[in-house]
CSV table of C-alpha atoms and ligand atoms in Angstrom, one decimal:
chain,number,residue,atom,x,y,z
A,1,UNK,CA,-13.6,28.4,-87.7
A,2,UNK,CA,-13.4,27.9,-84.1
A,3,UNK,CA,-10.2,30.0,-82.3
A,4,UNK,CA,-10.6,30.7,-78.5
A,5,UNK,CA,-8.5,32.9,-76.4
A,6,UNK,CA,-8.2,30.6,-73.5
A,7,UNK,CA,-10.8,32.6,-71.5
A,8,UNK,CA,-13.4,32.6,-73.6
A,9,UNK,CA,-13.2,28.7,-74.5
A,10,UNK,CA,-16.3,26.8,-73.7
A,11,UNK,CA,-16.5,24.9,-71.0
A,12,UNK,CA,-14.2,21.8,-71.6
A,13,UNK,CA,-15.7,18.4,-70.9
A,14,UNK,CA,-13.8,16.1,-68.4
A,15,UNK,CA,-13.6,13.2,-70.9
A,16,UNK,CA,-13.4,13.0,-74.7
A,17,UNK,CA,-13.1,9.4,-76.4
A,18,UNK,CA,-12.1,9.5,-79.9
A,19,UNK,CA,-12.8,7.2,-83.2
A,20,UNK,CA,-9.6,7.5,-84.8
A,21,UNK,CA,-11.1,7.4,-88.3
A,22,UNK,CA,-10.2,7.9,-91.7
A,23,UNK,CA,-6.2,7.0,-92.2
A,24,UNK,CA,-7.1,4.5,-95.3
A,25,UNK,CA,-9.1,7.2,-97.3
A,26,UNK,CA,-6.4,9.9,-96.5
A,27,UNK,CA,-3.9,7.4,-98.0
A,28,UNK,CA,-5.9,6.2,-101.0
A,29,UNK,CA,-6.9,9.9,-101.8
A,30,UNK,CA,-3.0,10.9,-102.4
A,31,UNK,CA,-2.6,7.7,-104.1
A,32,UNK,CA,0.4,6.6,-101.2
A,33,UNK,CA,0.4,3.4,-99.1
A,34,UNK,CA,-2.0,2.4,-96.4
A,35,UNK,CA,0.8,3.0,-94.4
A,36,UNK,CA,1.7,6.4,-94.4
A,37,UNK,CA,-2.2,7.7,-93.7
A,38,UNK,CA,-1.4,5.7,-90.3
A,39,UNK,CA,1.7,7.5,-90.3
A,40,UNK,CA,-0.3,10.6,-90.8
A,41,UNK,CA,-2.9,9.4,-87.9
A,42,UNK,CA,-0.1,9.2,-85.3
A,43,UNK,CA,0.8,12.7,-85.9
A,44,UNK,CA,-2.7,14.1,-85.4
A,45,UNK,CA,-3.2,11.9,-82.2
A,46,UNK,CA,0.2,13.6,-81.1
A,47,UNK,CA,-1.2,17.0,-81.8
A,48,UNK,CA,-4.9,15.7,-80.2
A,49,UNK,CA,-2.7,15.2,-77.0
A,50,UNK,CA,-0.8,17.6,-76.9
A,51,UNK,CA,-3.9,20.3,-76.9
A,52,UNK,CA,-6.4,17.9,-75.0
A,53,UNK,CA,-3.5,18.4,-71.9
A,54,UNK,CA,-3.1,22.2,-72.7
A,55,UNK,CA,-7.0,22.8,-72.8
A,56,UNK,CA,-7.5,21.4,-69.6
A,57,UNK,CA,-9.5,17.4,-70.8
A,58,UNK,CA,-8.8,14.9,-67.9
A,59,UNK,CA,-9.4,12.0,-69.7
A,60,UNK,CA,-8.7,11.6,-73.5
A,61,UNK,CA,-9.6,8.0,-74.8
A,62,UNK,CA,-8.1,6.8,-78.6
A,63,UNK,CA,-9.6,4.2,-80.6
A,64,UNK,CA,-6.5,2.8,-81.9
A,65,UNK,CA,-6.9,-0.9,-82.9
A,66,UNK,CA,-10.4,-2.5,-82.7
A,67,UNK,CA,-10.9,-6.3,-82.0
A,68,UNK,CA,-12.5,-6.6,-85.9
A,69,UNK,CA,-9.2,-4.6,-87.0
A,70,UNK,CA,-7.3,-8.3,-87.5
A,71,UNK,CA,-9.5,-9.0,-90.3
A,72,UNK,CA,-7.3,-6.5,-92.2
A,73,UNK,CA,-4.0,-7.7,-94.2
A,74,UNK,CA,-1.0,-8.8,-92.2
A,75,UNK,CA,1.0,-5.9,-93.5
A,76,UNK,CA,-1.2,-3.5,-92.5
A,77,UNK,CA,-1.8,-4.8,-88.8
A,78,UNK,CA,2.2,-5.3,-88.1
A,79,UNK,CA,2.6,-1.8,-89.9
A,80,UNK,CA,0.4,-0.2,-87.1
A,81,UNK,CA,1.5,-1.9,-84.3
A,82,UNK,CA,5.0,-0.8,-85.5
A,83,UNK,CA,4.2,2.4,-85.8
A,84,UNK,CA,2.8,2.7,-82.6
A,85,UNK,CA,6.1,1.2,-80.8
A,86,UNK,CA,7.5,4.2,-82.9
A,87,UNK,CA,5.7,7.0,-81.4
A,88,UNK,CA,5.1,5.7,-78.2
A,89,UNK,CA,9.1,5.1,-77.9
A,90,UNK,CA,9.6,8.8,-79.7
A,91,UNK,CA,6.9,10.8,-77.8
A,92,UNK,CA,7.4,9.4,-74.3
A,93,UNK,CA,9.6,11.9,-72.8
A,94,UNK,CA,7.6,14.7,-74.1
A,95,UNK,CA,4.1,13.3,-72.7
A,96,UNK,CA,6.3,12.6,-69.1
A,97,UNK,CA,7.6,16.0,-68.9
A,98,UNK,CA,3.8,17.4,-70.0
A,99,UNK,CA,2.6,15.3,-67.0
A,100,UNK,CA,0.3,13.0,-69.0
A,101,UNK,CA,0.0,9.8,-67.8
A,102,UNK,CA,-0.5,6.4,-70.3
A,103,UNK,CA,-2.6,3.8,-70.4
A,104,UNK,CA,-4.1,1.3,-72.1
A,105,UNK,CA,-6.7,-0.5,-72.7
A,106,UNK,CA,-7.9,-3.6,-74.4
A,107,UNK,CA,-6.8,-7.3,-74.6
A,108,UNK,CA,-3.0,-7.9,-75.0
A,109,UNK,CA,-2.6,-11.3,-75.3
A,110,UNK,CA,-2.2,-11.3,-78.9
A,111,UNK,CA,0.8,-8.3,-78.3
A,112,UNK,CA,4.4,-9.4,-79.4
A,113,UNK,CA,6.9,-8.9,-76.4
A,114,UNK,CA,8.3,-5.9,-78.4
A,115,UNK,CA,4.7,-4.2,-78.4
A,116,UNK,CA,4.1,-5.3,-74.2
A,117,UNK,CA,7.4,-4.0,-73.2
A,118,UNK,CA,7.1,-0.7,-74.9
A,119,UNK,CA,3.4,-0.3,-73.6
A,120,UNK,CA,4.5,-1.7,-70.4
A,121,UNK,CA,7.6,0.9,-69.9
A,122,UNK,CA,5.1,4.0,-71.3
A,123,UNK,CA,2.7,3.1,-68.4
A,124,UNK,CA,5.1,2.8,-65.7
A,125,UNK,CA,7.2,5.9,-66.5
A,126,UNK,CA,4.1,7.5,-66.4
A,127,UNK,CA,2.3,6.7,-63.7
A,128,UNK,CA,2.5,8.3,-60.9
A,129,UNK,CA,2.0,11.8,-63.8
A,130,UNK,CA,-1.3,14.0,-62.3
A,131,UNK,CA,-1.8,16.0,-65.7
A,132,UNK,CA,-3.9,14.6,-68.8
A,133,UNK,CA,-4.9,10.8,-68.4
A,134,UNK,CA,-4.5,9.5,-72.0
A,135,UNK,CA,-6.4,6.0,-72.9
A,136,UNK,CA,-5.3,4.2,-75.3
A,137,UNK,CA,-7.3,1.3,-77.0
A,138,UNK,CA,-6.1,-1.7,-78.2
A,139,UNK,CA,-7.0,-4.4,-79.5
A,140,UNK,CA,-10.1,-3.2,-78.3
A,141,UNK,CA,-13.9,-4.4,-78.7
A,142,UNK,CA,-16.8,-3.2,-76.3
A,143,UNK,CA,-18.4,-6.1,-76.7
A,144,UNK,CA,-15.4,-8.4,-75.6
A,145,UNK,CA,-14.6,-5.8,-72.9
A,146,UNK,CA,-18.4,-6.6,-71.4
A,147,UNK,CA,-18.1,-10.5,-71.7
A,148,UNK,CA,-14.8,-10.4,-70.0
A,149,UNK,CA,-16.6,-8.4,-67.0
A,150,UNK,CA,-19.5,-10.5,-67.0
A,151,UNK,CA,-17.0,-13.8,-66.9
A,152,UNK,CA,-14.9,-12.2,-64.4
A,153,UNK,CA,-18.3,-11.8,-62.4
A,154,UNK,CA,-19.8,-15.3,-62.5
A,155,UNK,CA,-16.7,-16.7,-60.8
A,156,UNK,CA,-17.8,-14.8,-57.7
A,157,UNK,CA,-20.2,-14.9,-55.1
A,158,UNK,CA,-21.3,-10.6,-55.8
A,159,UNK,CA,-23.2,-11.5,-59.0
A,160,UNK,CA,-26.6,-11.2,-57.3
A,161,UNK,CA,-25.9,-8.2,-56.0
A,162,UNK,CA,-23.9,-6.1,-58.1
A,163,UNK,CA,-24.7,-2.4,-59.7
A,164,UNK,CA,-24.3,-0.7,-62.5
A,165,UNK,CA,-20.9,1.1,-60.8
A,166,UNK,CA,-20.0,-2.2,-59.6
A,167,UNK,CA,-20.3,-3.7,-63.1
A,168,UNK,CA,-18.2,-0.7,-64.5
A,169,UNK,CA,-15.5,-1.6,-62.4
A,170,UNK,CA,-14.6,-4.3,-63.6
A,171,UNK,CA,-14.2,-3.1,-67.3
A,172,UNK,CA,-11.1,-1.9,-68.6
A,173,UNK,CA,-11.2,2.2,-67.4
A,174,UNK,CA,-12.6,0.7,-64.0
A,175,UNK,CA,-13.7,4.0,-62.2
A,176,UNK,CA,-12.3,6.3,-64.4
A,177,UNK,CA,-15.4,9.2,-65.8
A,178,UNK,CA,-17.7,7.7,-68.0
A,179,UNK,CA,-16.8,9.8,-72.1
A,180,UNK,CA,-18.8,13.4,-72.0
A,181,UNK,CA,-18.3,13.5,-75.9
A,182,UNK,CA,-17.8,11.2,-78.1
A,183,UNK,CA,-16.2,12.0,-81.3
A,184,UNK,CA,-15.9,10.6,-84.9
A,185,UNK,CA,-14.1,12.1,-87.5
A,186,UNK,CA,-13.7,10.3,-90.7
A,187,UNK,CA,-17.6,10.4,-92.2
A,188,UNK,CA,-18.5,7.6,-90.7
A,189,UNK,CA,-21.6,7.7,-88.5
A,190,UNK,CA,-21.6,4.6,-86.4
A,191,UNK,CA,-19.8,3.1,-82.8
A,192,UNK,CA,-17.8,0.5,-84.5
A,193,UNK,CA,-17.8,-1.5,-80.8
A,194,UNK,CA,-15.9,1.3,-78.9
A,195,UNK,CA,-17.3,1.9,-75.6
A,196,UNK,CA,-20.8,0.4,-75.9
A,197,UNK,CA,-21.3,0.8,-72.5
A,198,UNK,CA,-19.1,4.2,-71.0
A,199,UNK,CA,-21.4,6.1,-73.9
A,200,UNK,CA,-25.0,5.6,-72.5
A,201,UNK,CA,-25.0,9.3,-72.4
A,202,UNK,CA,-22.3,10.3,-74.6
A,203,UNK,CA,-22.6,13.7,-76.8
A,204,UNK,CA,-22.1,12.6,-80.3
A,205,UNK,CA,-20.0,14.7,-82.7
A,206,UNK,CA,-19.2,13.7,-86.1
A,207,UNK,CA,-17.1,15.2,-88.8
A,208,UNK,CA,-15.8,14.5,-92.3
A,209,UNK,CA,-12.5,15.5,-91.5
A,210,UNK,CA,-10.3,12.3,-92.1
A,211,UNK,CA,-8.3,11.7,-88.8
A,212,UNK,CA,-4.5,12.7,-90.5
A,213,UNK,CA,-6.4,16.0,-91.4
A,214,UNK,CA,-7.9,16.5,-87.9
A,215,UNK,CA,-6.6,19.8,-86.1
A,216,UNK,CA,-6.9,20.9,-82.6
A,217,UNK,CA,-9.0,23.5,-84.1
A,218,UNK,CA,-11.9,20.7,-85.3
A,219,UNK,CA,-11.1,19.2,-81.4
A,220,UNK,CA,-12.2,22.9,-80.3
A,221,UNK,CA,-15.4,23.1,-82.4
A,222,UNK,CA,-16.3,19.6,-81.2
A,223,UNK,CA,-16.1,20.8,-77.7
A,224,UNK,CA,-18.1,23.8,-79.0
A,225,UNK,CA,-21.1,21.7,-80.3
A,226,UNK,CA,-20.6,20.0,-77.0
A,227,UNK,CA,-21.1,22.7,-75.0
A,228,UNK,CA,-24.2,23.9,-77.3
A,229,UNK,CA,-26.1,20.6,-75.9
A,230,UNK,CA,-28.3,20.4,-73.0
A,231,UNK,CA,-27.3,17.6,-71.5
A,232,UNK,CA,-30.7,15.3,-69.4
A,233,UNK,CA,-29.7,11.9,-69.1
A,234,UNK,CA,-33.1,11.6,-69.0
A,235,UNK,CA,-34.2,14.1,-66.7
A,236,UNK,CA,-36.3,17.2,-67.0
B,301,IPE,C1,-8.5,4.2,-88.7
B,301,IPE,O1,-8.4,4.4,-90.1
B,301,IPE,C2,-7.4,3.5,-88.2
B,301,IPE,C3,-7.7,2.1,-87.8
B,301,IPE,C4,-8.8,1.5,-87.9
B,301,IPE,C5,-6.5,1.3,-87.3
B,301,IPE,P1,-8.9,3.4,-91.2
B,301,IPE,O2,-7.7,2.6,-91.6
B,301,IPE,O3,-10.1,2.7,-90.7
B,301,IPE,O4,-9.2,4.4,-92.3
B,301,IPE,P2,-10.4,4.2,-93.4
B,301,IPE,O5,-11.7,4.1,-92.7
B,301,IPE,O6,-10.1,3.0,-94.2
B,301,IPE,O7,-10.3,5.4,-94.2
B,302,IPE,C1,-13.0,1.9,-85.9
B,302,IPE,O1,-12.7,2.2,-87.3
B,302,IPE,C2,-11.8,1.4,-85.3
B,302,IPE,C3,-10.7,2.4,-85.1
B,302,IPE,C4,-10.7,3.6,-85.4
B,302,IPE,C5,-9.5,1.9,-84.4
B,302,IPE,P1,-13.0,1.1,-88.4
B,302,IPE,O2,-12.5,1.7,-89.7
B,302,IPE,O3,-12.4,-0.2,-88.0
B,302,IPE,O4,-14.6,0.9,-88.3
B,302,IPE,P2,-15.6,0.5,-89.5
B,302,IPE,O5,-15.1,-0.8,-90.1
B,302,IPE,O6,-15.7,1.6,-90.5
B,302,IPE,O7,-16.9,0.3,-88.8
B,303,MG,MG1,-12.1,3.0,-91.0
């Protein structure tokens, strides 16, 4: 198992994104509602944060609610959402007094005034916070996230001219570091629409750890693996 002193840790990348994956099977595996495994998966993403900003990451990005995540039962939507308001509401003065600094990212005009006003307060407590920046998606799809920059495009006069940078400024993380490693626990191997275009040259990791049973110690031998890869985008 990975255990670093702090010195001899491998070099930590600026920005990890993370596929929250694997709350359902953790449930259905102990034979207790959907909605405790989410339960579960709000503790790890505590824990995630808590050692991403003590490690030294600069940009930690959640998966937490995908555009094709409505398709799932009513109960199950409003129980995430609710438990979200929970722990944002619950963790906020710790992640303000750890300097982290909240945001998030995805489209919220399907968010009841309760879910907006809690997001809303979270990111303006914390915003003016210099430690860990910590992304949360939302209602988030990568493919919707690219449609809405490309429609936000054609009603200007730039679309001729515009760059790759350009383009990436007006999706949701703007100019914010494009994701160094990308990371799926959960045993799934796919991109389930996060990020499609910040992971052009993303490092992969993937684990079979279910996300509730996901330790900072599987976050530290992600960022090991990480550090193991030579990195080219397509150089020499
Ligand atoms: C991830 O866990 C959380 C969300 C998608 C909201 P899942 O609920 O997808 O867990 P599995 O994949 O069914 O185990
Ligand atoms: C991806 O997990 C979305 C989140 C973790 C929020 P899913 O469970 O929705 O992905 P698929 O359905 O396995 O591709
Ligand atoms: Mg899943």
């Amino acid at each position: 198992m990975a255990d670093f002193s702090a010195k001899e840790r491998p070099a930590v990348p600026q920005h990890v994104a993370v596929i929250m994956d694997g709350n359902g099977r953790w449930a259905e595996q102990r034979g207790i509602p959907k909605y405790k495994g989410h339960e579960a998966g709000m503790d790890a993403m505590i824990e995630i944060v808590r050692h991403a900003s003590n490690i030294g990451v600069k940009h930690l990005t959640v998966y937490a609610f995908s555009t094709e995540n409505w398709k799932r039962s009513m109960e199950e939507v409003s129980g995430i959402f609710q438990l979200l308001i929970l722990y944002v509401n619950r963790e906020l003065e710790e992640l303000h007094r750890n300097k982290v600094r909240v945001d998030v990212l995805g489209d919220w005009t399907p968010f009841s005034k309760q879910v907006t006003s809690a997001l809303n307060r979270t990111i303006d407590l914390t915003k003016n916070n210099a430690g860990l920046r910590f992304h949360i998606a939302l209602n988030y799809g990568a493919r919707a996230e690219i449609l809405m920059a490309a429609k936000k495009l054609a009603g200007t006069e730039r679309y001729q001219d515009i760059d790759e940078a350009g383009f990436a400024k007006l999706l949701y993380m703007g100019d914010m570091p494009d994701p160094d490693l990308l990371i799926r626990p959960g045993g799934e191997q796919r991109i389930s629409n996060f990020l499609l275009w910040q992971t052009a040259y993303s490092e992969l990791v993937f684990s079979d750890v279910l996300w509730p049973d996901y330790t900072p110690q599987e976050f530290d031998k992600a960022i090991e693996a990480f550090a193991a890869r030579g990195r080219r985008f397509g150089g020499r």
